[in-house]
Amino acid sequence: MGYIKQRFAAKAIPMAAEIREFLKQNENTELGTYTIGQVYGGMKSIKALVTETSLLDPEEGIRFRGYTIPELREKLPHLESCTEPLPEGLFHLLLLDEIPNFQDAQHIANVWARRAIVPLHVFKAIDRLPRDMHPMTQFSIGIMAMQSESHFAKAYRAGLNKKEYWDPMYEDAMTLIARLPRIAAYIYRRSYKKGKHIEPNPELDWSANFAHMLGYNQPDFYSYMRLFLTIHADHEGGNVSAHTTHLVGSTLSDAYLSFASGMNGLAGPLHGLANQEVIRWILDMKKKLGKTALTKEAIENYIRQTLADGKVVPGYGHAVLRKTDPRFLAQMEFAKKHCPDDELVNIVWNVYEVAPKILGETGKIKNPWPNVDAHSGSLLVHYGLVEYDFYTVLFGVSRALGVLASLIWDRALGMGIERPKSVTTQWLKDYVASKTVKKVEPVIS
Ligand code: CMX
């Protein structure tokens, strides 16, 4: 057994016993309350999931295993040539709840490098798809094509004891993470670079090798990819990509089936697709305003027009956050250091100056502040990666780290199949009519 896996087993087996004991004492303890509005409104703020890898505070933003984004940038191991953290180290933290040293991160990098070879049939499956099919659809199909390799599915069929479920789930998750950059880069090169593929460079870390296979070898772009792949990895368990992966996994679907489902959720414009939508929106604004200078006033008018047209301003708002997303701020800090004069980056900053006030004035948007997706596209364009339909795939590669670490934990802790109760509108009307109902303030935390 590899040493990361051994350390995982040493933590997970006692924790499963601890949770069983905790449940014996607290199974019937009441946990909050919720309203009919929340039931219709996407279950927001209802505490109904357990996810160990991260926790989101509406005011402060995400903490990965207790650490904020600035703390992670400071504490996670990095290469001598780069101050941004290695996502390999972040994965160690998410899985084991321990800040790794450089050797630990290197160990994970080596495991992923050894497993990175993608079976030929996966490339063949992708090659049969139309080149202009959206990259997220190709990505999901590529992940599904790898499912034939699932250790979990084979072991389950052979009659695996439920106490052992986590073990093949761990193997599948590690292999899947190892291969995602190659699949993503393959899709990018076939869609946009006439199928001229680039072989991996085993000398490079996971992020830099990914950038290299995409065809971008600037050291600063390597740094940005390390930051990008770290900050997009996890956002507690209720967001659509994390929740879908967990939900599908709760049926004992393997890591490939579960993660592909999560990616189909990430591909929606209200979730991960927003990173492409932001750049599309900014480029449209530039085109429509033509020769008009992009003053703050012109941007303000464009935002008002977007709202008047009944569209969302992409990259703004959040279901949980109520302040500027620290993942936006981390990218802003990166851009101030590396490309403060870039045109699109400056437009993003100008939008940030005017949009929150206008969105706030609508009186209905609960969070007028930017989220992670508001900044990433401008940096990607800066480094030459202009094909914005591809941006959500980058998000997806990163998201694998969080949701697959959680899936391994789900199997180790014996999380049950998800099956919340649904009711009809008539049931709710009868309920309201039959009782003296109490109205409560929805809890936003
Ligand atoms: N532009 C215009 N309207 C917005 C808005 C925005 N950026 N954000 C919210 N609203 C609207 C909602 O559509 C909703 O309108 P209706 O009442 O007419 O349906 C109203 O304001 C209230 O919404 P909310 O409670 O503030 O926000 P939700 O929790 O329902 O939705 C989110 C959250 C992110 C989907 C929403 O803010 C949005 O659509 N933002 C733009 C898309 C985006 O950036 N998504 C990425 C999120 C981060 C990620 O997952 O990657």
Short mmCIF file of C-alpha atoms and ligand atoms in Angstrom, two decimals:
data_model
loop_
_atom_site.label_atom_id
_atom_site.label_comp_id
_atom_site.label_asym_id
_atom_site.label_seq_id
_atom_site.Cartn_x
_atom_site.Cartn_y
_atom_site.Cartn_z
CA MET A 1 0.00 0.00 0.00
CA GLY A 2 1.40 3.47 -0.94
CA TYR A 3 2.25 5.74 1.97
CA ILE A 4 -0.42 8.41 1.36
CA LYS A 5 -3.00 5.63 1.18
CA GLN A 6 -1.70 4.05 4.41
CA ARG A 7 -1.96 7.40 6.19
CA PHE A 8 -5.48 7.86 4.83
CA ALA A 9 -6.53 4.44 6.21
CA ALA A 10 -4.97 5.29 9.60
CA LYS A 11 -7.18 8.41 9.80
CA ALA A 12 -10.37 7.24 8.11
CA ILE A 13 -10.99 3.97 9.95
CA PRO A 14 -10.95 5.55 13.47
CA MET A 15 -12.99 8.52 12.17
CA ALA A 16 -15.72 6.21 10.85
CA ALA A 17 -15.91 4.64 14.35
CA GLU A 18 -15.97 8.13 15.95
CA ILE A 19 -18.91 9.18 13.73
CA ARG A 20 -20.84 5.98 14.56
CA GLU A 21 -20.41 6.79 18.27
CA PHE A 22 -21.35 10.46 17.71
CA LEU A 23 -24.51 9.35 15.90
CA LYS A 24 -25.45 6.95 18.71
CA GLN A 25 -25.53 9.92 21.09
CA ASN A 26 -26.96 12.54 18.70
CA GLU A 27 -29.02 10.82 16.06
CA ASN A 28 -32.19 12.64 17.10
CA THR A 29 -30.67 16.01 17.90
CA GLU A 30 -32.50 18.78 16.00
CA LEU A 31 -30.39 20.79 13.55
CA GLY A 32 -31.90 24.13 12.52
CA THR A 33 -35.06 24.79 10.63
CA TYR A 34 -36.02 25.70 7.11
CA THR A 35 -38.85 27.31 5.19
CA ILE A 36 -41.14 26.57 2.27
CA GLY A 37 -39.23 29.30 0.36
CA GLN A 38 -36.01 27.35 0.77
CA VAL A 39 -37.67 24.15 -0.42
CA TYR A 40 -38.75 25.85 -3.67
CA GLY A 41 -35.60 27.99 -3.87
CA GLY A 42 -32.92 25.35 -4.32
CA MET A 43 -32.56 24.30 -0.65
CA LYS A 44 -30.07 27.11 -0.03
CA SER A 45 -28.66 27.30 3.52
CA ILE A 46 -30.32 24.06 4.62
CA LYS A 47 -27.68 22.13 6.54
CA ALA A 48 -28.16 18.70 5.02
CA LEU A 49 -24.71 17.50 3.95
CA VAL A 50 -21.46 16.56 5.65
CA THR A 51 -18.30 17.46 3.70
CA GLU A 52 -15.02 17.34 5.58
CA THR A 53 -12.65 18.92 3.05
CA SER A 54 -13.78 22.57 3.20
CA LEU A 55 -16.26 24.98 4.78
CA LEU A 56 -17.64 28.21 3.27
CA ASP A 57 -18.31 31.26 5.41
CA PRO A 58 -20.59 33.85 3.71
CA GLU A 59 -18.47 36.80 4.87
CA GLU A 60 -14.98 35.36 4.88
CA GLY A 61 -15.05 32.88 2.00
CA ILE A 62 -13.76 29.36 1.74
CA ARG A 63 -11.48 27.58 4.19
CA PHE A 64 -9.86 24.39 2.98
CA ARG A 65 -9.45 22.17 6.06
CA GLY A 66 -9.49 25.34 8.17
CA TYR A 67 -7.10 27.42 6.04
CA THR A 68 -8.11 30.54 4.10
CA ILE A 69 -6.89 31.15 0.54
CA PRO A 70 -4.16 33.63 1.66
CA GLU A 71 -3.02 31.14 4.32
CA LEU A 72 -2.82 28.36 1.76
CA ARG A 73 -0.75 30.51 -0.57
CA GLU A 74 1.65 31.04 2.28
CA LYS A 75 1.73 27.59 3.88
CA LEU A 76 1.42 25.01 1.11
CA PRO A 77 4.69 23.80 -0.43
CA HIS A 78 5.83 25.47 -3.63
CA LEU A 79 8.72 25.17 -6.07
CA GLU A 80 11.78 27.36 -5.57
CA SER A 81 11.04 29.09 -8.88
CA CYS A 82 7.43 29.99 -7.98
CA THR A 83 5.61 31.43 -4.98
CA GLU A 84 2.23 29.88 -5.82
CA PRO A 85 1.28 26.62 -4.07
CA LEU A 86 1.45 23.20 -5.68
CA PRO A 87 -2.06 21.69 -6.07
CA GLU A 88 -0.45 18.34 -5.23
CA GLY A 89 0.06 19.77 -1.72
CA LEU A 90 -3.52 21.00 -1.58
CA PHE A 91 -4.76 17.50 -2.41
CA HIS A 92 -2.67 16.14 0.48
CA LEU A 93 -4.29 18.69 2.79
CA LEU A 94 -7.82 17.93 1.57
CA LEU A 95 -7.36 14.17 1.89
CA LEU A 96 -5.32 13.94 5.10
CA ASP A 97 -6.16 17.18 6.91
CA GLU A 98 -2.44 17.96 7.23
CA ILE A 99 -0.31 20.63 5.58
CA PRO A 100 2.26 18.59 3.68
CA ASN A 101 5.98 19.21 3.38
CA PHE A 102 7.58 19.49 -0.05
CA GLN A 103 8.44 15.75 -0.15
CA ASP A 104 4.79 14.81 0.51
CA ALA A 105 3.66 16.99 -2.40
CA GLN A 106 6.42 15.53 -4.55
CA HIS A 107 5.31 12.02 -3.62
CA ILE A 108 1.78 12.77 -4.84
CA ALA A 109 3.19 14.36 -8.01
CA ASN A 110 5.17 11.16 -8.66
CA VAL A 111 2.12 8.92 -8.11
CA TRP A 112 0.09 11.02 -10.55
CA ALA A 113 2.93 11.13 -13.10
CA ARG A 114 3.20 7.30 -13.01
CA ARG A 115 -0.55 6.92 -13.61
CA ALA A 116 -0.97 9.62 -16.24
CA ILE A 117 -1.04 7.40 -19.34
CA VAL A 118 -4.51 7.56 -20.85
CA PRO A 119 -5.77 4.36 -22.52
CA LEU A 120 -5.89 4.57 -26.30
CA HIS A 121 -9.63 3.87 -26.49
CA VAL A 122 -10.32 7.12 -24.62
CA PHE A 123 -8.57 9.19 -27.29
CA LYS A 124 -10.38 7.17 -29.95
CA ALA A 125 -13.75 7.90 -28.30
CA ILE A 126 -12.95 11.63 -28.19
CA ASP A 127 -11.73 11.57 -31.79
CA ARG A 128 -15.14 10.41 -32.97
CA LEU A 129 -16.84 13.52 -31.56
CA PRO A 130 -17.46 16.65 -33.66
CA ARG A 131 -14.51 19.02 -33.20
CA ASP A 132 -16.89 21.89 -32.47
CA MET A 133 -18.71 20.00 -29.70
CA HIS A 134 -18.39 22.05 -26.51
CA PRO A 135 -15.15 21.10 -24.70
CA MET A 136 -17.05 20.36 -21.47
CA THR A 137 -19.18 17.78 -23.28
CA GLN A 138 -16.05 16.20 -24.76
CA PHE A 139 -14.46 16.25 -21.29
CA SER A 140 -17.42 14.49 -19.71
CA ILE A 141 -17.42 11.85 -22.47
CA GLY A 142 -13.65 11.36 -22.08
CA ILE A 143 -14.08 10.77 -18.33
CA MET A 144 -16.91 8.32 -19.01
CA ALA A 145 -14.79 6.46 -21.57
CA MET A 146 -12.20 5.80 -18.82
CA GLN A 147 -14.81 4.12 -16.65
CA SER A 148 -13.92 0.77 -18.21
CA GLU A 149 -10.77 0.97 -16.04
CA SER A 150 -12.61 1.36 -12.74
CA HIS A 151 -11.14 -0.71 -9.90
CA PHE A 152 -14.17 0.01 -7.75
CA ALA A 153 -16.65 -1.34 -10.33
CA LYS A 154 -14.58 -4.52 -10.76
CA ALA A 155 -14.07 -5.03 -7.04
CA TYR A 156 -17.76 -4.47 -6.31
CA ARG A 157 -18.75 -7.04 -8.89
CA ALA A 158 -16.27 -9.49 -7.35
CA GLY A 159 -18.04 -9.05 -3.98
CA LEU A 160 -16.12 -6.43 -2.01
CA ASN A 161 -16.83 -6.06 1.73
CA LYS A 162 -18.33 -2.60 2.37
CA LYS A 163 -15.56 -1.79 4.87
CA GLU A 164 -13.13 -1.94 1.95
CA TYR A 165 -15.04 0.35 -0.45
CA TRP A 166 -12.70 3.28 0.13
CA ASP A 167 -9.66 1.36 -1.13
CA PRO A 168 -10.57 0.95 -4.84
CA MET A 169 -12.26 4.38 -4.69
CA TYR A 170 -8.89 5.80 -3.65
CA GLU A 171 -7.19 4.01 -6.55
CA ASP A 172 -9.75 5.26 -9.08
CA ALA A 173 -9.59 8.82 -7.75
CA MET A 174 -5.79 8.95 -7.96
CA THR A 175 -5.77 7.55 -11.49
CA LEU A 176 -8.53 9.87 -12.62
CA ILE A 177 -6.79 12.99 -11.26
CA ALA A 178 -3.53 11.85 -12.84
CA ARG A 179 -5.11 11.55 -16.28
CA LEU A 180 -7.40 14.60 -16.39
CA PRO A 181 -4.79 17.11 -17.61
CA ARG A 182 -3.87 14.85 -20.54
CA ILE A 183 -7.52 14.40 -21.55
CA ALA A 184 -8.24 18.11 -21.17
CA ALA A 185 -5.16 19.09 -23.18
CA TYR A 186 -6.06 16.53 -25.85
CA ILE A 187 -9.51 18.12 -26.23
CA TYR A 188 -7.98 21.60 -26.39
CA ARG A 189 -5.44 20.69 -29.07
CA ARG A 190 -7.96 18.80 -31.23
CA SER A 191 -10.57 21.55 -30.97
CA TYR A 192 -8.34 24.57 -31.48
CA LYS A 193 -4.85 23.55 -32.65
CA LYS A 194 -5.60 21.27 -35.62
CA GLY A 195 -5.02 18.15 -33.54
CA LYS A 196 -1.31 18.86 -33.09
CA HIS A 197 -0.91 17.18 -29.72
CA ILE A 198 1.96 17.75 -27.31
CA GLU A 199 3.51 14.89 -25.36
CA PRO A 200 3.67 15.26 -21.57
CA ASN A 201 6.95 16.36 -19.98
CA PRO A 202 7.58 14.12 -16.96
CA GLU A 203 10.08 16.64 -15.56
CA LEU A 204 7.28 19.13 -14.85
CA ASP A 205 4.84 19.29 -11.92
CA TRP A 206 1.14 18.47 -12.49
CA SER A 207 0.11 22.07 -13.29
CA ALA A 208 3.10 23.03 -15.43
CA ASN A 209 2.85 19.79 -17.37
CA PHE A 210 -0.81 20.56 -18.02
CA ALA A 211 0.10 24.06 -19.26
CA HIS A 212 2.86 22.52 -21.39
CA MET A 213 0.46 20.00 -23.00
CA LEU A 214 -1.95 22.85 -23.74
CA GLY A 215 0.95 24.56 -25.53
CA TYR A 216 1.79 27.36 -23.09
CA ASN A 217 5.28 27.35 -21.60
CA GLN A 218 5.69 30.81 -20.07
CA PRO A 219 6.93 30.42 -16.44
CA ASP A 220 4.31 32.98 -15.32
CA PHE A 221 1.57 30.93 -16.93
CA TYR A 222 2.86 27.84 -15.05
CA SER A 223 2.53 29.93 -11.86
CA TYR A 224 -0.99 31.02 -12.73
CA MET A 225 -2.01 27.42 -13.43
CA ARG A 226 -0.71 26.36 -10.00
CA LEU A 227 -2.80 29.12 -8.42
CA PHE A 228 -5.85 28.44 -10.62
CA LEU A 229 -5.79 24.68 -9.98
CA THR A 230 -5.43 25.27 -6.23
CA ILE A 231 -8.18 27.83 -5.70
CA HIS A 232 -10.89 26.15 -7.82
CA ALA A 233 -10.48 22.76 -6.13
CA ASP A 234 -13.22 22.85 -3.52
CA HIS A 235 -16.08 25.02 -2.23
CA GLU A 236 -17.69 22.87 0.46
CA GLY A 237 -20.25 20.21 -0.46
CA GLY A 238 -23.43 22.00 -1.54
CA ASN A 239 -22.32 23.54 -4.84
CA VAL A 240 -23.67 21.69 -7.87
CA SER A 241 -20.45 19.97 -9.02
CA ALA A 242 -19.54 18.77 -5.52
CA HIS A 243 -23.06 17.82 -4.56
CA THR A 244 -23.71 15.97 -7.83
CA THR A 245 -20.48 13.99 -7.53
CA HIS A 246 -21.42 13.09 -3.95
CA LEU A 247 -25.06 12.31 -4.84
CA VAL A 248 -24.21 10.02 -7.74
CA GLY A 249 -21.40 8.46 -5.68
CA SER A 250 -23.90 7.72 -2.91
CA THR A 251 -25.42 5.02 -5.15
CA LEU A 252 -21.96 3.36 -5.18
CA SER A 253 -21.35 4.55 -8.72
CA ASP A 254 -17.58 4.63 -9.16
CA ALA A 255 -15.38 7.72 -9.32
CA TYR A 256 -15.61 8.02 -13.13
CA LEU A 257 -19.43 7.96 -13.27
CA SER A 258 -19.74 10.25 -10.25
CA PHE A 259 -17.19 12.81 -11.36
CA ALA A 260 -18.52 12.95 -14.95
CA SER A 261 -21.95 13.77 -13.47
CA GLY A 262 -20.39 16.54 -11.40
CA MET A 263 -18.76 17.93 -14.54
CA ASN A 264 -22.12 18.03 -16.32
CA GLY A 265 -23.31 20.27 -13.48
CA LEU A 266 -20.18 22.41 -13.63
CA ALA A 267 -20.95 23.00 -17.33
CA GLY A 268 -24.02 25.10 -16.50
CA PRO A 269 -23.78 28.91 -16.94
CA LEU A 270 -24.88 29.62 -13.37
CA HIS A 271 -21.96 27.50 -12.10
CA GLY A 272 -18.57 26.81 -13.75
CA LEU A 273 -19.49 27.93 -17.25
CA ALA A 274 -19.64 31.46 -15.84
CA ASN A 275 -15.86 31.80 -16.41
CA GLN A 276 -16.35 31.60 -20.19
CA GLU A 277 -19.48 33.76 -19.99
CA VAL A 278 -17.56 36.57 -18.26
CA ILE A 279 -15.10 36.93 -21.12
CA ARG A 280 -17.84 36.53 -23.71
CA TRP A 281 -19.78 39.31 -21.96
CA ILE A 282 -16.71 41.60 -21.81
CA LEU A 283 -15.83 41.00 -25.47
CA ASP A 284 -19.45 41.64 -26.48
CA MET A 285 -19.37 44.86 -24.49
CA LYS A 286 -16.18 45.94 -26.28
CA LYS A 287 -17.72 45.08 -29.66
CA LYS A 288 -21.06 46.77 -28.99
CA LEU A 289 -19.50 49.92 -27.60
CA GLY A 290 -17.21 50.00 -30.65
CA LYS A 291 -15.12 53.11 -30.64
CA THR A 292 -16.73 54.47 -27.46
CA ALA A 293 -14.13 54.64 -24.70
CA LEU A 294 -14.73 51.99 -22.04
CA THR A 295 -15.18 54.52 -19.29
CA LYS A 296 -16.74 53.48 -16.00
CA GLU A 297 -19.90 55.27 -17.09
CA ALA A 298 -20.06 53.26 -20.33
CA ILE A 299 -19.55 50.03 -18.34
CA GLU A 300 -22.28 51.08 -15.89
CA ASN A 301 -24.72 51.62 -18.78
CA TYR A 302 -23.81 48.25 -20.25
CA ILE A 303 -24.46 46.51 -16.91
CA ARG A 304 -27.84 48.25 -16.64
CA GLN A 305 -28.67 47.15 -20.19
CA THR A 306 -27.71 43.52 -19.36
CA LEU A 307 -30.11 43.59 -16.41
CA ALA A 308 -32.83 45.31 -18.46
CA ASP A 309 -32.49 42.52 -21.06
CA GLY A 310 -33.30 40.00 -18.32
CA LYS A 311 -29.81 38.46 -18.31
CA VAL A 312 -27.38 37.85 -15.49
CA VAL A 313 -24.11 39.73 -15.13
CA PRO A 314 -21.75 36.75 -15.22
CA GLY A 315 -19.12 36.42 -12.51
CA TYR A 316 -21.23 38.32 -9.98
CA GLY A 317 -23.39 36.91 -7.20
CA HIS A 318 -23.23 33.76 -5.15
CA ALA A 319 -25.62 31.42 -3.38
CA VAL A 320 -23.64 31.49 -0.13
CA LEU A 321 -20.97 34.23 -0.27
CA ARG A 322 -21.92 37.76 0.76
CA LYS A 323 -18.58 39.50 0.11
CA THR A 324 -15.99 39.62 -2.67
CA ASP A 325 -14.79 36.06 -3.23
CA PRO A 326 -11.23 35.63 -1.85
CA ARG A 327 -10.52 33.53 -4.94
CA PHE A 328 -11.25 36.65 -7.03
CA LEU A 329 -8.92 38.66 -4.78
CA ALA A 330 -6.13 36.09 -5.04
CA GLN A 331 -6.27 36.37 -8.84
CA MET A 332 -6.41 40.15 -8.63
CA GLU A 333 -3.27 40.11 -6.50
CA PHE A 334 -1.59 37.80 -9.02
CA ALA A 335 -2.58 40.12 -11.90
CA LYS A 336 -1.31 43.22 -10.04
CA LYS A 337 2.06 41.52 -9.74
CA HIS A 338 2.30 39.99 -13.22
CA CYS A 339 0.22 42.05 -15.67
CA PRO A 340 -1.12 45.28 -14.13
CA ASP A 341 -1.37 47.00 -17.53
CA ASP A 342 -3.29 44.29 -19.37
CA GLU A 343 -6.38 45.71 -21.10
CA LEU A 344 -8.90 42.99 -20.19
CA VAL A 345 -7.58 42.74 -16.65
CA ASN A 346 -8.20 46.47 -16.27
CA ILE A 347 -11.72 46.11 -17.64
CA VAL A 348 -12.35 43.40 -15.02
CA TRP A 349 -11.14 45.80 -12.33
CA ASN A 350 -13.32 48.62 -13.67
CA VAL A 351 -16.36 46.36 -13.71
CA TYR A 352 -15.52 45.49 -10.08
CA GLU A 353 -15.58 49.20 -9.21
CA VAL A 354 -19.05 49.83 -10.64
CA ALA A 355 -21.03 46.56 -10.75
CA PRO A 356 -21.62 45.91 -7.01
CA LYS A 357 -23.40 49.26 -6.56
CA ILE A 358 -25.72 48.69 -9.55
CA LEU A 359 -26.46 45.08 -8.63
CA GLY A 360 -27.08 46.13 -5.02
CA GLU A 361 -29.55 48.80 -6.15
CA THR A 362 -31.78 46.14 -7.72
CA GLY A 363 -32.71 45.17 -4.16
CA LYS A 364 -33.04 41.52 -5.04
CA ILE A 365 -29.52 40.25 -5.75
CA LYS A 366 -28.32 38.94 -2.40
CA ASN A 367 -24.62 39.17 -3.20
CA PRO A 368 -23.56 41.98 -5.54
CA TRP A 369 -19.86 41.04 -5.30
CA PRO A 370 -17.67 39.15 -7.79
CA ASN A 371 -17.06 35.42 -7.56
CA VAL A 372 -14.04 33.37 -8.70
CA ASP A 373 -15.18 33.34 -12.34
CA ALA A 374 -15.09 37.12 -12.73
CA HIS A 375 -11.29 37.21 -12.97
CA SER A 376 -9.91 34.00 -14.43
CA GLY A 377 -10.71 34.60 -18.12
CA SER A 378 -8.85 37.90 -18.31
CA LEU A 379 -5.66 36.22 -17.03
CA LEU A 380 -6.06 33.29 -19.40
CA VAL A 381 -6.47 35.67 -22.36
CA HIS A 382 -3.40 37.56 -21.16
CA TYR A 383 -1.29 34.41 -21.52
CA GLY A 384 -2.73 33.67 -24.96
CA LEU A 385 -5.36 31.08 -24.05
CA VAL A 386 -8.13 32.93 -25.81
CA GLU A 387 -10.51 30.06 -26.62
CA TYR A 388 -12.93 30.84 -23.82
CA ASP A 389 -15.24 27.87 -24.43
CA PHE A 390 -12.41 25.81 -22.92
CA TYR A 391 -12.16 27.67 -19.59
CA THR A 392 -14.65 25.51 -17.68
CA VAL A 393 -12.56 22.42 -18.46
CA LEU A 394 -9.69 24.03 -16.53
CA PHE A 395 -12.10 24.58 -13.63
CA GLY A 396 -13.15 20.92 -13.90
CA VAL A 397 -9.59 19.60 -13.71
CA SER A 398 -9.11 21.55 -10.49
CA ARG A 399 -12.51 20.62 -9.02
CA ALA A 400 -11.49 16.95 -9.24
CA LEU A 401 -9.10 17.45 -6.31
CA GLY A 402 -11.81 18.43 -3.85
CA VAL A 403 -14.72 16.29 -4.94
CA LEU A 404 -12.66 13.13 -5.38
CA ALA A 405 -10.94 13.57 -1.99
CA SER A 406 -14.47 13.84 -0.57
CA LEU A 407 -15.65 10.78 -2.46
CA ILE A 408 -12.86 8.68 -0.91
CA TRP A 409 -13.96 9.96 2.50
CA ASP A 410 -17.62 9.20 1.68
CA ARG A 411 -16.75 5.55 1.08
CA ALA A 412 -14.48 5.35 4.14
CA LEU A 413 -17.18 6.81 6.40
CA GLY A 414 -19.93 4.67 4.90
CA MET A 415 -22.08 7.65 3.84
CA GLY A 416 -25.56 6.43 2.91
CA ILE A 417 -27.45 6.72 -0.36
CA GLU A 418 -29.04 10.18 -0.71
CA ARG A 419 -32.80 10.23 -0.85
CA PRO A 420 -34.40 13.41 0.50
CA LYS A 421 -38.18 13.48 0.75
CA SER A 422 -40.05 15.48 -1.89
CA VAL A 423 -43.64 16.68 -1.62
CA THR A 424 -46.18 18.20 -4.01
CA THR A 425 -47.43 21.80 -3.96
CA GLN A 426 -50.82 20.45 -2.89
CA TRP A 427 -49.13 18.67 0.04
CA LEU A 428 -47.58 22.00 1.11
CA LYS A 429 -50.91 23.84 0.76
CA ASP A 430 -52.62 21.22 2.90
CA TYR A 431 -49.79 21.43 5.43
CA VAL A 432 -50.10 25.22 5.69
CA ALA A 433 -53.91 24.99 6.00
CA SER A 434 -53.86 22.30 8.67
CA LYS A 435 -51.52 23.91 11.22
CA THR A 436 -50.87 27.17 12.97
CA VAL A 437 -47.69 27.68 10.99
CA LYS A 438 -44.77 29.61 12.42
CA LYS A 439 -42.82 32.01 10.17
CA VAL A 440 -39.06 32.10 10.73
CA GLU A 441 -36.20 34.14 9.31
CA PRO A 442 -34.17 31.94 6.93
CA VAL A 443 -30.72 31.29 8.35
CA ILE A 444 -27.95 32.36 5.94
CA SER A 445 -24.85 30.51 7.12
N1 CMX B 1 -26.88 39.28 -12.45
C1 CMX B 1 -28.24 39.47 -12.56
N2 CMX B 1 -29.13 38.94 -11.71
C2 CMX B 1 -28.66 38.22 -10.68
C3 CMX B 1 -27.29 38.01 -10.48
C4 CMX B 1 -26.39 38.57 -11.42
N3 CMX B 1 -25.07 38.37 -11.34
N4 CMX B 1 -27.13 37.26 -9.36
C5 CMX B 1 -28.36 37.00 -8.89
N5 CMX B 1 -29.29 37.57 -9.69
C6 CMX B 1 -30.74 37.50 -9.58
C7 CMX B 1 -31.18 36.04 -9.64
O1 CMX B 1 -31.24 35.58 -10.98
C8 CMX B 1 -32.52 36.10 -8.92
O2 CMX B 1 -33.44 36.64 -9.83
P1 CMX B 1 -34.99 36.16 -9.84
O3 CMX B 1 -35.50 36.45 -8.45
O4 CMX B 1 -35.60 36.97 -10.92
O5 CMX B 1 -34.95 34.68 -10.14
C9 CMX B 1 -32.26 37.14 -7.84
O6 CMX B 1 -31.15 37.94 -8.30
C10 CMX B 1 -31.91 36.56 -6.49
O7 CMX B 1 -30.82 35.69 -6.65
P2 CMX B 1 -29.80 35.40 -5.45
O8 CMX B 1 -30.59 34.78 -4.35
O9 CMX B 1 -29.01 36.61 -5.16
O10 CMX B 1 -28.79 34.36 -6.10
P3 CMX B 1 -28.98 32.79 -6.29
O11 CMX B 1 -28.47 32.13 -5.06
O12 CMX B 1 -30.34 32.43 -6.77
O13 CMX B 1 -27.97 32.50 -7.50
C11 CMX B 1 -25.97 32.67 -8.71
C12 CMX B 1 -26.58 32.53 -7.32
C13 CMX B 1 -24.44 32.54 -8.59
C14 CMX B 1 -26.48 31.54 -9.61
C15 CMX B 1 -26.34 34.04 -9.29
O14 CMX B 1 -25.79 35.05 -8.49
C16 CMX B 1 -25.93 34.24 -10.73
O15 CMX B 1 -26.69 33.85 -11.63
N6 CMX B 1 -24.71 34.85 -10.99
C17 CMX B 1 -24.21 34.96 -12.34
C18 CMX B 1 -23.63 33.64 -12.83
C19 CMX B 1 -22.35 33.31 -12.10
O16 CMX B 1 -21.45 34.12 -11.97
N7 CMX B 1 -22.23 32.05 -11.65
C20 CMX B 1 -20.99 31.53 -11.03
C21 CMX B 1 -21.08 31.27 -9.54
C22 CMX B 1 -19.77 30.70 -9.00
C23 CMX B 1 -19.53 29.32 -9.51
O17 CMX B 1 -20.32 28.42 -9.17
O18 CMX B 1 -18.58 29.10 -10.29
#
